[in-house]
Short mmCIF file of C-alpha atoms in Angstrom, two decimals:
data_model
loop_
_atom_site.label_atom_id
_atom_site.label_comp_id
_atom_site.label_asym_id
_atom_site.label_seq_id
_atom_site.Cartn_x
_atom_site.Cartn_y
_atom_site.Cartn_z
CA MET A 1 -61.05 26.27 147.03
CA ALA A 2 -59.25 23.17 148.35
CA LYS A 3 -57.51 22.61 145.00
CA ALA A 4 -56.24 26.21 145.01
CA PHE A 5 -54.97 25.72 148.58
CA VAL A 6 -53.11 22.59 147.51
CA VAL A 7 -51.28 24.30 144.63
CA ASP A 8 -50.45 27.31 146.80
CA ALA A 9 -49.26 25.09 149.69
CA VAL A 10 -47.04 23.03 147.37
CA ASP A 11 -45.57 26.14 145.72
CA ARG A 12 -44.87 27.81 149.08
CA SER A 13 -43.43 24.55 150.45
CA ALA A 14 -41.17 24.23 147.41
CA GLU A 15 -39.85 27.76 147.97
CA LEU A 16 -39.17 26.97 151.63
CA LEU A 17 -37.47 23.67 150.77
CA GLN A 18 -35.40 25.38 148.09
CA ARG A 19 -34.03 27.82 150.68
CA GLN A 20 -33.82 25.61 153.77
CA GLY A 21 -33.68 22.02 152.51
CA ARG A 22 -34.67 19.43 155.09
CA GLN A 23 -34.53 22.03 157.86
CA ALA A 24 -37.93 23.18 156.55
CA PHE A 25 -39.49 19.88 157.70
CA ALA A 26 -40.26 21.29 161.18
CA VAL A 27 -42.45 24.02 159.67
CA LEU A 28 -44.08 21.63 157.18
CA ARG A 29 -44.86 19.13 159.95
CA ASP A 30 -46.57 21.67 162.26
CA PRO A 31 -50.35 20.93 162.34
CA LEU A 32 -51.03 24.52 163.40
CA GLY A 33 -48.85 25.94 160.65
CA PRO A 34 -49.76 27.36 157.25
CA PHE A 35 -49.43 24.08 155.34
CA PHE A 36 -52.51 22.33 156.76
CA TYR A 37 -56.09 22.78 155.59
CA GLN A 38 -58.81 20.34 156.66
CA ASP A 39 -57.50 16.95 155.42
CA ALA A 40 -54.77 18.50 153.25
CA TYR A 41 -51.14 18.43 154.35
CA VAL A 42 -47.76 18.56 152.61
CA VAL A 43 -45.64 15.48 151.94
CA VAL A 44 -42.02 15.34 150.82
CA ALA A 45 -40.18 12.48 149.15
CA ALA A 46 -36.68 11.99 147.86
CA SER A 47 -36.32 11.58 144.09
CA ASP A 48 -35.68 7.84 144.65
CA GLY A 49 -39.20 7.45 146.09
CA THR A 50 -38.35 7.44 149.81
CA LEU A 51 -41.04 9.20 151.82
CA LEU A 52 -39.23 11.76 153.97
CA LEU A 53 -42.14 13.70 155.48
CA ASN A 54 -45.79 12.74 155.90
CA PRO A 55 -47.48 14.53 158.83
CA GLY A 56 -50.74 12.68 158.16
CA PHE A 57 -49.05 9.26 158.39
CA PRO A 58 -45.65 9.72 160.09
CA SER A 59 -45.20 5.96 160.54
CA LEU A 60 -44.71 5.70 156.76
CA GLU A 61 -41.71 8.03 156.72
CA GLY A 62 -38.60 6.23 155.54
CA ARG A 63 -40.54 3.79 153.33
CA ASN A 64 -40.01 3.80 149.60
CA LEU A 65 -43.21 4.44 147.65
CA LEU A 66 -41.71 2.78 144.57
CA GLN A 67 -41.39 -0.47 146.55
CA TRP A 68 -44.92 -0.36 148.01
CA PRO A 69 -46.43 -3.84 148.60
CA ASP A 70 -49.51 -3.10 146.46
CA PRO A 71 -48.54 -3.42 142.75
CA ALA A 72 -51.18 -0.89 141.63
CA ALA A 73 -50.00 1.70 144.17
CA ARG A 74 -46.38 1.04 143.19
CA GLN A 75 -47.24 1.56 139.51
CA THR A 76 -49.14 4.80 140.24
CA ALA A 77 -46.25 6.14 142.33
CA ALA A 78 -43.67 5.22 139.68
CA ALA A 79 -45.66 6.94 136.92
CA ALA A 80 -46.19 10.07 139.04
CA PHE A 81 -42.52 10.29 140.04
CA ALA A 82 -41.35 9.83 136.44
CA ALA A 83 -43.76 12.56 135.27
CA VAL A 84 -42.84 15.08 137.96
CA LEU A 85 -39.11 14.54 137.44
CA ARG A 86 -39.58 14.93 133.69
CA ASP A 87 -42.13 17.79 133.62
CA GLY A 88 -41.55 19.58 136.94
CA SER A 89 -45.11 19.09 138.23
CA VAL A 90 -48.06 16.72 137.82
CA TRP A 91 -51.51 15.93 139.18
CA THR A 92 -52.09 12.29 140.12
CA THR A 93 -55.06 10.32 141.46
CA TYR A 94 -55.02 7.31 143.78
CA ALA A 95 -56.79 5.75 146.78
CA TRP A 96 -55.55 6.76 150.24
CA PRO A 97 -57.17 6.82 153.72
CA ARG A 98 -57.90 10.12 155.43
CA PRO A 99 -55.60 11.02 158.34
CA ASN A 100 -58.43 10.60 160.83
CA GLY A 101 -57.65 7.01 161.83
CA SER A 102 -59.70 5.46 159.04
CA THR A 103 -58.19 2.58 157.11
CA VAL A 104 -60.64 2.90 154.22
CA PRO A 105 -58.90 4.26 151.11
CA GLU A 106 -60.70 7.15 149.43
CA HIS A 107 -60.25 8.87 146.07
CA LYS A 108 -57.50 11.49 146.42
CA ARG A 109 -56.12 13.91 143.85
CA THR A 110 -52.60 15.15 144.56
CA TYR A 111 -50.42 17.84 143.06
CA LEU A 112 -46.68 17.03 142.99
CA ARG A 113 -43.80 19.33 142.17
CA SER A 114 -40.06 18.82 142.08
CA VAL A 115 -37.75 21.24 143.83
CA ARG A 116 -33.97 21.49 143.95
CA THR A 117 -32.61 22.57 147.32
CA ALA A 118 -29.72 24.97 147.80
CA SER A 119 -27.54 21.93 148.59
CA GLY A 120 -28.45 20.37 145.23
CA GLU A 121 -30.88 17.70 146.47
CA THR A 122 -33.95 17.06 144.32
CA LEU A 123 -37.12 16.59 146.38
CA ILE A 124 -40.72 15.90 145.43
CA VAL A 125 -43.25 17.96 147.38
CA GLY A 126 -46.98 17.37 147.18
CA SER A 127 -50.37 17.85 148.73
CA GLY A 128 -53.78 16.49 147.86
CA VAL A 129 -57.51 16.73 148.32
CA TYR A 130 -60.01 13.98 148.92
CA SER A 131 -63.22 13.72 146.94
CA LEU A 132 -66.24 15.10 148.71
CA PRO A 133 -68.24 12.46 150.62
#
């Protein structure tokens, strides 16, 4: 169920971003909106790896995932970005804390998809699910 929500949320987010570009961020950021489900939320990054939208961890917005301090996380992000830009979409797995204030990374599986906005910008939109406890 959660995996189906993730794919649907990413596809609907991509359609919204395609039409509205970054103006769609307000809708994607709304915790009462249609793009949140339990611990799942939508993230958006620029094709260069810069995190543009992360409602679960807004303090990370503006940071480049391809320059992350952790070499393993940097390598995972680089591989995922290369795959999604090449293939259009990809599933990736990594460790990430839940957005509940925890700092303990947990196993998370994320679906990423590239989208080209009406203004010609290529964005990466994604959402993921955590493993069951």
